[in-house]
CSV table of C-alpha atoms and ligand atoms in Angstrom, one decimal:
chain,number,residue,atom,x,y,z
L,1,MET,CA,19.5,-0.8,13.3
L,2,ILE,CA,16.6,0.0,10.7
L,3,THR,CA,13.5,2.1,11.4
L,4,LEU,CA,10.2,2.1,9.2
L,5,LYS,CA,8.9,5.2,9.0
L,6,SER,CA,5.2,5.9,9.2
L,7,LYS,CA,3.0,7.9,6.7
L,8,ASP,CA,3.4,11.1,9.1
L,9,GLU,CA,6.7,10.7,9.1
L,10,ILE,CA,7.2,9.9,5.4
L,11,GLU,CA,5.2,13.3,4.7
L,12,LYS,CA,7.6,15.2,7.0
L,13,ILE,CA,10.6,13.7,5.0
L,14,ARG,CA,8.8,14.6,1.8
L,15,ARG,CA,8.3,18.1,3.1
L,16,ALA,CA,12.3,18.4,3.8
L,17,GLY,CA,13.1,16.9,0.2
L,18,GLN,CA,10.6,19.4,-1.4
L,19,VAL,CA,12.5,22.5,0.1
L,20,VAL,CA,15.7,20.7,-1.0
L,21,ALA,CA,14.7,20.2,-4.4
L,22,GLU,CA,13.6,23.6,-4.7
L,23,CYS,CA,17.1,24.8,-3.3
L,24,ILE,CA,19.0,22.7,-5.5
L,25,LEU,CA,17.2,24.2,-8.5
L,26,ARG,CA,17.5,27.8,-7.6
L,27,THR,CA,21.3,27.2,-6.9
L,28,ALA,CA,21.7,25.5,-10.5
L,29,GLU,CA,20.2,28.4,-11.8
L,30,GLN,CA,23.0,30.7,-10.5
L,31,VAL,CA,25.8,28.5,-12.1
L,32,LYS,CA,27.4,30.3,-14.5
L,33,PRO,CA,31.1,31.6,-15.2
L,34,GLY,CA,32.7,33.9,-12.5
L,35,VAL,CA,30.4,33.0,-9.8
L,36,THR,CA,32.1,31.4,-6.5
L,37,THR,CA,30.8,28.3,-4.6
L,38,LEU,CA,30.4,30.3,-1.5
L,39,ASP,CA,28.0,32.8,-3.5
L,40,LEU,CA,26.1,29.6,-4.1
L,41,ASP,CA,26.1,28.4,-0.6
L,42,ARG,CA,24.8,31.5,0.6
L,43,ILE,CA,21.7,31.5,-1.8
L,44,ALA,CA,20.8,28.2,-0.8
L,45,GLU,CA,21.1,29.0,2.9
L,46,GLU,CA,18.6,31.9,2.7
L,47,TYR,CA,16.4,30.1,0.7
L,48,ILE,CA,16.1,27.1,3.0
L,49,VAL,CA,15.8,29.3,6.0
L,50,SER,CA,13.4,31.4,4.4
L,51,GLN,CA,11.1,28.2,4.2
L,52,GLY,CA,11.6,27.6,8.1
L,53,LEU,CA,13.7,24.9,7.7
L,54,ARG,CA,17.4,24.0,8.5
L,55,PRO,CA,20.2,23.5,6.8
L,56,ALA,CA,21.5,19.5,7.6
L,57,PHE,CA,25.1,19.8,6.7
L,58,LYS,CA,25.9,22.9,8.5
L,59,GLY,CA,27.7,21.8,11.6
L,60,TYR,CA,27.5,17.9,10.6
L,61,LEU,CA,30.8,16.7,11.8
L,62,GLY,CA,32.3,20.0,12.0
L,63,PHE,CA,31.1,21.0,8.4
L,64,ARG,CA,30.3,24.8,8.1
L,65,HIS,CA,28.4,25.2,5.0
L,66,THR,CA,24.7,24.4,3.6
L,67,LEU,CA,25.9,22.8,0.4
L,68,CYS,CA,28.8,20.3,-0.5
L,69,LEU,CA,29.7,21.6,-4.0
L,70,SER,CA,32.2,19.6,-5.8
L,71,ILE,CA,33.8,20.7,-9.4
L,72,ASN,CA,35.0,18.5,-11.9
L,73,GLU,CA,37.3,15.7,-10.5
L,74,GLU,CA,36.0,16.6,-6.6
L,75,VAL,CA,33.7,13.5,-6.2
L,76,VAL,CA,31.4,14.6,-2.9
L,77,HIS,CA,32.2,16.8,-0.2
L,78,GLY,CA,33.7,19.9,-1.7
L,79,ILE,CA,33.5,23.0,0.6
L,80,PRO,CA,31.9,26.3,-0.7
L,81,SER,CA,34.7,28.9,-0.8
L,82,LYS,CA,35.2,32.4,-2.1
L,83,LYS,CA,38.4,30.8,-3.8
L,84,ARG,CA,36.6,28.3,-6.3
L,85,VAL,CA,35.3,30.7,-9.3
L,86,LEU,CA,33.5,28.5,-11.8
L,87,LYS,CA,34.4,28.7,-15.2
L,88,GLU,CA,32.9,27.7,-18.7
L,89,GLY,CA,33.3,23.8,-19.1
L,90,ASP,CA,33.1,23.1,-15.5
L,91,ILE,CA,30.8,20.6,-14.1
L,92,LEU,CA,29.4,21.3,-10.6
L,93,GLY,CA,27.8,18.9,-7.8
L,94,ILE,CA,25.2,20.1,-5.8
L,95,ASP,CA,24.7,18.3,-2.6
L,96,CYS,CA,22.0,19.7,-0.4
L,97,GLY,CA,20.0,18.5,2.7
L,98,ALA,CA,17.3,20.4,5.1
L,99,ILE,CA,15.5,19.2,8.6
L,100,TYR,CA,11.9,19.5,8.8
L,101,GLU,CA,10.3,19.2,12.4
L,102,GLY,CA,13.4,16.8,13.2
L,103,PHE,CA,13.2,14.7,9.7
L,104,TYR,CA,16.0,15.0,7.1
L,105,GLY,CA,15.6,15.2,3.1
L,106,ASP,CA,18.8,14.6,1.2
L,107,SER,CA,19.5,15.1,-2.6
L,108,ALA,CA,22.4,15.9,-5.1
L,109,ARG,CA,22.7,17.0,-8.7
L,110,THR,CA,25.3,17.7,-10.8
L,111,VAL,CA,24.9,20.5,-13.8
L,112,PRO,CA,27.4,22.1,-16.1
L,113,CYS,CA,28.6,25.6,-16.4
L,114,GLY,CA,28.0,26.3,-19.9
L,115,PRO,CA,28.4,24.1,-22.7
L,116,VAL,CA,30.6,21.2,-21.8
L,117,GLY,CA,32.1,18.1,-24.1
L,118,PRO,CA,30.2,15.6,-25.2
L,119,GLU,CA,31.8,12.6,-23.0
L,120,VAL,CA,31.1,14.9,-19.9
L,121,GLN,CA,27.7,15.4,-20.7
L,122,ARG,CA,27.2,11.7,-21.2
L,123,LEU,CA,28.8,11.1,-17.8
L,124,MET,CA,26.1,13.0,-16.0
L,125,ASP,CA,23.5,11.5,-18.2
L,126,VAL,CA,24.7,8.2,-17.4
L,127,THR,CA,25.1,9.0,-13.5
L,128,ARG,CA,21.3,10.4,-13.5
L,129,GLU,CA,19.8,6.9,-15.6
L,130,SER,CA,21.9,4.9,-13.1
L,131,LEU,CA,20.2,6.6,-10.2
L,132,ASP,CA,17.0,6.1,-11.7
L,133,ARG,CA,17.6,2.2,-12.6
L,134,GLY,CA,18.3,1.8,-8.9
L,135,ILE,CA,15.2,3.6,-7.7
L,136,GLU,CA,13.1,1.0,-10.0
L,137,GLN,CA,14.5,-1.7,-7.7
L,138,MET,CA,12.8,-0.1,-4.6
L,139,HIS,CA,10.0,-2.6,-4.4
L,140,PRO,CA,8.7,-4.5,-0.9
L,141,HIS,CA,10.3,-8.1,-1.6
L,142,LYS,CA,13.3,-7.2,-3.4
L,143,ARG,CA,16.6,-7.2,-1.8
L,144,LEU,CA,19.0,-4.6,-0.9
L,145,TYR,CA,21.8,-5.0,-3.2
L,146,ASP,CA,19.3,-5.2,-6.0
L,147,ILE,CA,19.7,-1.4,-6.1
L,148,GLY,CA,23.4,-1.2,-6.4
L,149,ALA,CA,23.4,-3.8,-9.0
L,150,ALA,CA,21.1,-1.7,-10.9
L,151,VAL,CA,23.2,1.1,-10.7
L,152,GLN,CA,26.7,-0.6,-11.3
L,153,ALA,CA,25.3,-2.5,-14.3
L,154,HIS,CA,24.3,0.9,-15.9
L,155,ALA,CA,27.1,2.9,-15.1
L,156,GLU,CA,29.5,0.6,-16.1
L,157,GLY,CA,27.6,-0.9,-19.2
L,158,GLN,CA,28.6,2.5,-20.5
L,159,GLY,CA,32.0,2.4,-19.7
L,160,PHE,CA,32.0,4.2,-16.9
L,161,SER,CA,33.5,3.6,-13.3
L,162,VAL,CA,31.3,3.3,-9.9
L,163,VAL,CA,33.1,4.8,-6.7
L,164,LYS,CA,32.8,2.2,-4.0
L,165,GLU,CA,33.9,3.9,-1.0
L,166,TYR,CA,30.8,6.0,-0.4
L,167,VAL,CA,27.6,5.1,-0.3
L,168,GLY,CA,23.7,5.7,-0.1
L,169,HIS,CA,22.1,5.3,3.1
L,170,GLY,CA,18.9,5.2,5.1
L,171,ILE,CA,17.4,8.8,6.2
L,172,GLY,CA,15.0,10.1,8.6
L,173,ARG,CA,15.5,11.3,12.1
L,174,ALA,CA,19.3,11.3,11.4
L,175,LEU,CA,20.8,12.2,7.9
L,176,HIS,CA,22.8,9.2,7.8
L,177,GLU,CA,20.8,5.8,9.2
L,178,ASP,CA,21.1,2.2,8.8
L,179,PRO,CA,21.3,0.4,5.9
L,180,GLN,CA,24.5,1.5,3.8
L,181,VAL,CA,23.4,1.1,0.2
L,182,PRO,CA,26.2,0.5,-2.0
L,183,ASN,CA,26.4,1.6,-5.7
L,184,TYR,CA,27.5,-2.1,-6.8
L,185,GLY,CA,26.4,-5.6,-5.2
L,186,THR,CA,24.9,-8.9,-6.7
L,187,PRO,CA,21.5,-8.9,-7.8
L,188,GLY,CA,19.2,-10.8,-5.3
L,189,THR,CA,21.6,-10.4,-2.0
L,190,GLY,CA,21.1,-8.5,1.0
L,191,MET,CA,18.2,-8.0,3.4
L,192,ARG,CA,14.8,-7.9,1.7
L,193,LEU,CA,13.2,-4.3,1.2
L,194,LYS,CA,10.1,-3.4,3.3
L,195,GLU,CA,7.6,-1.1,3.2
L,196,GLY,CA,8.0,2.3,5.0
L,197,MET,CA,12.0,2.1,4.5
L,198,VAL,CA,13.4,5.6,3.5
L,199,LEU,CA,16.8,5.3,1.8
L,200,ALA,CA,19.1,7.9,-0.1
L,201,ILE,CA,20.6,6.6,-3.3
L,202,GLU,CA,23.3,8.4,-4.6
L,203,PRO,CA,25.6,6.9,-7.7
L,204,MET,CA,28.9,8.6,-7.5
L,205,VAL,CA,30.1,7.9,-11.3
L,206,ASN,CA,33.8,8.6,-12.7
L,207,LEU,CA,34.9,9.0,-16.5
L,208,GLY,CA,38.0,7.2,-15.7
L,209,GLY,CA,39.1,4.7,-12.9
L,210,GLN,CA,37.0,4.3,-9.6
L,211,GLU,CA,39.8,5.2,-7.0
L,212,THR,CA,39.4,8.1,-5.0
L,213,TYR,CA,41.2,9.9,-2.3
L,214,ILE,CA,40.5,12.8,0.2
L,215,LEU,CA,42.4,15.9,-0.4
L,216,GLY,CA,44.4,18.0,2.6
L,217,ASP,CA,41.1,19.7,3.7
L,218,GLY,CA,39.8,16.5,5.3
L,219,TRP,CA,36.7,16.9,3.2
L,220,THR,CA,36.9,17.0,-0.3
L,221,VAL,CA,36.9,13.5,-2.0
L,222,VAL,CA,38.6,13.7,-5.8
L,223,THR,CA,39.3,11.2,-8.5
L,224,LYS,CA,43.0,9.6,-8.1
L,225,ASP,CA,43.3,10.1,-11.9
L,226,GLY,CA,41.8,13.5,-12.3
L,227,SER,CA,38.9,12.2,-14.1
L,228,PHE,CA,35.4,14.1,-14.0
L,229,SER,CA,32.8,13.0,-11.5
L,230,ALA,CA,29.5,13.1,-11.4
L,231,HIS,CA,26.8,12.5,-8.3
L,232,PHE,CA,23.0,12.1,-8.3
L,233,GLU,CA,20.9,11.8,-5.4
L,234,ASP,CA,17.2,11.1,-4.1
L,235,THR,CA,15.6,10.4,-0.9
L,236,ILE,CA,12.9,7.8,-1.7
L,237,ALA,CA,10.2,5.9,0.4
L,238,ILE,CA,9.4,2.3,-0.5
L,239,THR,CA,5.9,1.8,-0.4
L,240,GLU,CA,3.5,-1.2,-1.0
L,241,LYS,CA,3.4,0.3,-4.9
L,242,GLY,CA,7.2,0.5,-5.2
L,243,PRO,CA,9.4,3.8,-4.7
L,244,GLU,CA,8.2,7.2,-4.2
L,245,ILE,CA,10.6,9.9,-4.7
L,246,LEU,CA,10.7,12.5,-1.7
L,247,THR,CA,13.3,15.1,-3.3
L,248,ARG,CA,11.5,15.7,-6.9
L,249,LEU,CA,9.5,18.8,-7.5
L,250,LYS,CA,5.7,17.9,-7.8
J,301,MG,MG1,23.4,14.1,-0.2
J,302,MG,MG1,23.3,11.1,1.2
């Protein structure tokens, strides 16, 4: 069931989203060689709690941390660990959610640890651009799969592949609500988008093939061919004027 959000509800999601955005920024500033992903998780948790919010992922389906931190060939859902030490040339996906007065915000960014090669930089740039192309479609009366079609056209047009097994989602009173929002699709198909829908759009784009699998920890999704993967996500409200991104700092 898809729930439309009132202006008041969107303001609560925005508050959650702004804390998530600031949290990702603060976490990203600490990404450097020698830092562990557990160190970063602590920084994030402390910040969210200091703002009077709750981390959204902690306790979700048994996940025990504030962030999902995914290095290099890890696509999403990497588990923070003191054994995972960042080194120069790594890329790190930082995925964060927070809850404010019962409403969720969800966002992700992929950042480099020191200098990275040009292909890897281009992977990150194109994934971010693909997210923006998807968001541009979020006007009332457009169709749901217009979003994924725009993401896919840009990412594949630049020679990368799009992960199909994991998708964007409605968000509000729950972290994951209907509808699912794939990062691929046929333009002009799917349900009509409506004012008051709030969706998390989150392209996952691989340097190599699209296939993935889940590691033995039950969480970490990795590319089958070991190629690097990037992930960018925003939470967006559809208004009569078009998309309003709730997880970018004003
Ligand atoms: Mg997320
Ligand atoms: Mg999400």
